[in-house]
mmCIF file of C-alpha atoms in Angstrom:
data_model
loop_
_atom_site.group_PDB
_atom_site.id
_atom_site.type_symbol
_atom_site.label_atom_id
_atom_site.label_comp_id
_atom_site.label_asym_id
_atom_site.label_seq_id
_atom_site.Cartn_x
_atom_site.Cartn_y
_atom_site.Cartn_z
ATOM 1 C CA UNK A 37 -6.863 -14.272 16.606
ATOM 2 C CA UNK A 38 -4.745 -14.576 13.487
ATOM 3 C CA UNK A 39 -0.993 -15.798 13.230
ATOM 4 C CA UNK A 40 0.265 -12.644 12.780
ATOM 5 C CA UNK A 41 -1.763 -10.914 15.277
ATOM 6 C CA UNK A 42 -0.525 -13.927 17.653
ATOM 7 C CA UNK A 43 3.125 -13.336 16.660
ATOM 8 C CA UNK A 44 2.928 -9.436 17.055
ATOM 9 C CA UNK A 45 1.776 -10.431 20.608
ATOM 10 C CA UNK A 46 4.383 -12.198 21.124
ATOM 11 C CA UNK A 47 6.983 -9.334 19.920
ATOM 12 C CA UNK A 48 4.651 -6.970 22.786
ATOM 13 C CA UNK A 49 5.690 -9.180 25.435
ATOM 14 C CA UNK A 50 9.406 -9.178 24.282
ATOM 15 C CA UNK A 51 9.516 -5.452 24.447
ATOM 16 C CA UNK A 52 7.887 -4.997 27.661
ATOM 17 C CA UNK A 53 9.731 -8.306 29.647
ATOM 18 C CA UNK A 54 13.361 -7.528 27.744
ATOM 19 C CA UNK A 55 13.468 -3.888 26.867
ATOM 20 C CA UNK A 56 11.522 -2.471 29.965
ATOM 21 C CA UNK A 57 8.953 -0.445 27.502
ATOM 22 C CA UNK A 58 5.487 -0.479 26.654
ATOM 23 C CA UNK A 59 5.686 -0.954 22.965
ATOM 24 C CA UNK A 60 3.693 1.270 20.284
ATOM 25 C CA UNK A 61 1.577 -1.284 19.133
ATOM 26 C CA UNK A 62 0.570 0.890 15.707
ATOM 27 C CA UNK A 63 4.170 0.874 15.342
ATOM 28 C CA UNK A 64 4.587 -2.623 15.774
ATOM 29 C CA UNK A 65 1.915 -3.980 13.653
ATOM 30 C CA UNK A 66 3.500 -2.178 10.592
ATOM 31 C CA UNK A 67 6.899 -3.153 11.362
ATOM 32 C CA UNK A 68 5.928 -6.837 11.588
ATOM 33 C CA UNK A 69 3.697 -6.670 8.051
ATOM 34 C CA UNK A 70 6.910 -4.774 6.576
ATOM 35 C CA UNK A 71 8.612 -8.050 7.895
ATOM 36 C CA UNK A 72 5.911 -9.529 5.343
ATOM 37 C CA UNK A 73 5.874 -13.548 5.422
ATOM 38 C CA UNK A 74 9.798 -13.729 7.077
ATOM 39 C CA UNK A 75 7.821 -13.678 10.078
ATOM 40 C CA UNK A 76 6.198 -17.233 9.520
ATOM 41 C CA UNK A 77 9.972 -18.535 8.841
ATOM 42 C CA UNK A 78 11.309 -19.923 11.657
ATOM 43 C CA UNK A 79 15.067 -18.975 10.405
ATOM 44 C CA UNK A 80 14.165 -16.212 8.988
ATOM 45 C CA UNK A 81 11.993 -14.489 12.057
ATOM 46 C CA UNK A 82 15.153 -14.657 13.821
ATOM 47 C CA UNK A 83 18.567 -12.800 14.069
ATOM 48 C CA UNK A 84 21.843 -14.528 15.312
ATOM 49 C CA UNK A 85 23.515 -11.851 17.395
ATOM 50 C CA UNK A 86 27.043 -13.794 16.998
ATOM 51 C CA UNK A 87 26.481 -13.887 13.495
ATOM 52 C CA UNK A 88 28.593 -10.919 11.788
ATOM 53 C CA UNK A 89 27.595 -11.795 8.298
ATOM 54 C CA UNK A 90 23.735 -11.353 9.924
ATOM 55 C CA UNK A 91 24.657 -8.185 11.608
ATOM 56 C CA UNK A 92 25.563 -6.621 8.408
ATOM 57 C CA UNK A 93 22.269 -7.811 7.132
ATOM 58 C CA UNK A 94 20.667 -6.126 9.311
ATOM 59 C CA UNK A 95 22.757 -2.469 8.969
ATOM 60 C CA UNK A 96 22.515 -2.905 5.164
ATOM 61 C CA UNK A 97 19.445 -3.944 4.306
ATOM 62 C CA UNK A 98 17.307 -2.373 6.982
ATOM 63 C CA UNK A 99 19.318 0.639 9.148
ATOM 64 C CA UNK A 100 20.464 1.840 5.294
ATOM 65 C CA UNK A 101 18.187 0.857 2.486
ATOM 66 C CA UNK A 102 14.752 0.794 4.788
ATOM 67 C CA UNK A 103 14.878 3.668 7.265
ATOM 68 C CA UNK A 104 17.388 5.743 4.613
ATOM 69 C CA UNK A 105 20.399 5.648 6.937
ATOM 70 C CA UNK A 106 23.987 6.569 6.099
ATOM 71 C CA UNK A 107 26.607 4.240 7.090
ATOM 72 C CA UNK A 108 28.263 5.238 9.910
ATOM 73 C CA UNK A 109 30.128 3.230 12.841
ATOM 74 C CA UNK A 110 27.009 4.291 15.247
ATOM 75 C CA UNK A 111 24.839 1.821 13.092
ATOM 76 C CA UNK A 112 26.873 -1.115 14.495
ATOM 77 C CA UNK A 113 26.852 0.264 17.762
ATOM 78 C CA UNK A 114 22.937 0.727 17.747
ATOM 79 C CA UNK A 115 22.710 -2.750 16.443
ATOM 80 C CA UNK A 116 25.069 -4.001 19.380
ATOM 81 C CA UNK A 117 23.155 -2.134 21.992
ATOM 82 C CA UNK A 118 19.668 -3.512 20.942
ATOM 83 C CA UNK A 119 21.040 -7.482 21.166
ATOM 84 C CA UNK A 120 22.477 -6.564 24.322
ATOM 85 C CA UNK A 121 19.567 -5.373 25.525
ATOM 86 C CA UNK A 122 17.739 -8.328 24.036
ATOM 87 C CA UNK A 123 19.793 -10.480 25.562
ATOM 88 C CA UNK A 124 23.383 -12.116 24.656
ATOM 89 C CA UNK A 125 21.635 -15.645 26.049
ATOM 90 C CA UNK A 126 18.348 -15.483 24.440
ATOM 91 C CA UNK A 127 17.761 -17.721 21.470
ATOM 92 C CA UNK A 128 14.819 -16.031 20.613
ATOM 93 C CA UNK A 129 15.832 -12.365 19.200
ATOM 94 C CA UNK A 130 12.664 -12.107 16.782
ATOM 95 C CA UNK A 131 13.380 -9.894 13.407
ATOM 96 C CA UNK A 132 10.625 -7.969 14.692
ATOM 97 C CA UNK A 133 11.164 -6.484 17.764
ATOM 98 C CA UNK A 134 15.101 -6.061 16.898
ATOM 99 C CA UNK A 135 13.802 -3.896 13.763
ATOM 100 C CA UNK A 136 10.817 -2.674 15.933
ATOM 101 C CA UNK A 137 13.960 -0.867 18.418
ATOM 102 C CA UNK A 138 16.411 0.145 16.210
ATOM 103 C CA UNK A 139 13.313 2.195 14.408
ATOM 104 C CA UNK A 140 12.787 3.894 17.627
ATOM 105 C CA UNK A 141 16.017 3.853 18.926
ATOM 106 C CA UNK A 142 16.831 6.289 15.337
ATOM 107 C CA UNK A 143 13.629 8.106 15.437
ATOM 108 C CA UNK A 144 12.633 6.738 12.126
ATOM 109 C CA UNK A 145 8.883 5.609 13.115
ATOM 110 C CA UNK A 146 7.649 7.943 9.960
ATOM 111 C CA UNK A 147 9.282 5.568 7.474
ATOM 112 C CA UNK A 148 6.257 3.509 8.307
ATOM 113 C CA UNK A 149 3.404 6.007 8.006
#
């Protein structure tokens, strides 16, 4: 089993133990090799929920210039919701899985077909 395949695992288990789902692994897999080699980066396979500046990573450079978003106060909110769900206490909110649910969560999953 590769890294990556190890990793995208790993992201499975998240959504299933934190989110209650069964993720799409199809889905998944393409989300994670969007991620490209950020997912090998220990800092960088991570996002800080208390970090603002982070936050606005995220709705900028993913919600808006990836899925094609318009900015709008419900992109926050979505971004809230998933690292609540997640998990104020866990550490470990992988890049992945947070980009993984806000895909779904906006019905975007054709951005990666």
């Amino acid at each position: 089993m590769s890294k990556r395949d190890e990793l995208i695992e790993k992201y499975a288990e998240d959504i299933k133990t934190k989110f209650g789902q069964t993720p799409d692994m199809d889905l998944l897999t393409k989300v994670a090799i969007g991620l490209g080699p950020a997912i090998y980066n220990l800092d960088a396979s991570k996002v800080s929920g208390s970090d603002e500046k982070e936050l606005e990573t995220v709705k900028n450079n993913f919600l808006i210039k990836k899925l094609g978003l318009a900015e709008t106060p419900a992109l926050t909110e979505s971004i809230n919701s998933v690292i609540d769900a997640y998990g104020k206490s866990e550490k470990n909110k992988h890049r992945a899985v947070i980009y993984y649910m806000l895909t779904k969560h906006f019905g975007k999953e054709s951005v990666y077909n």
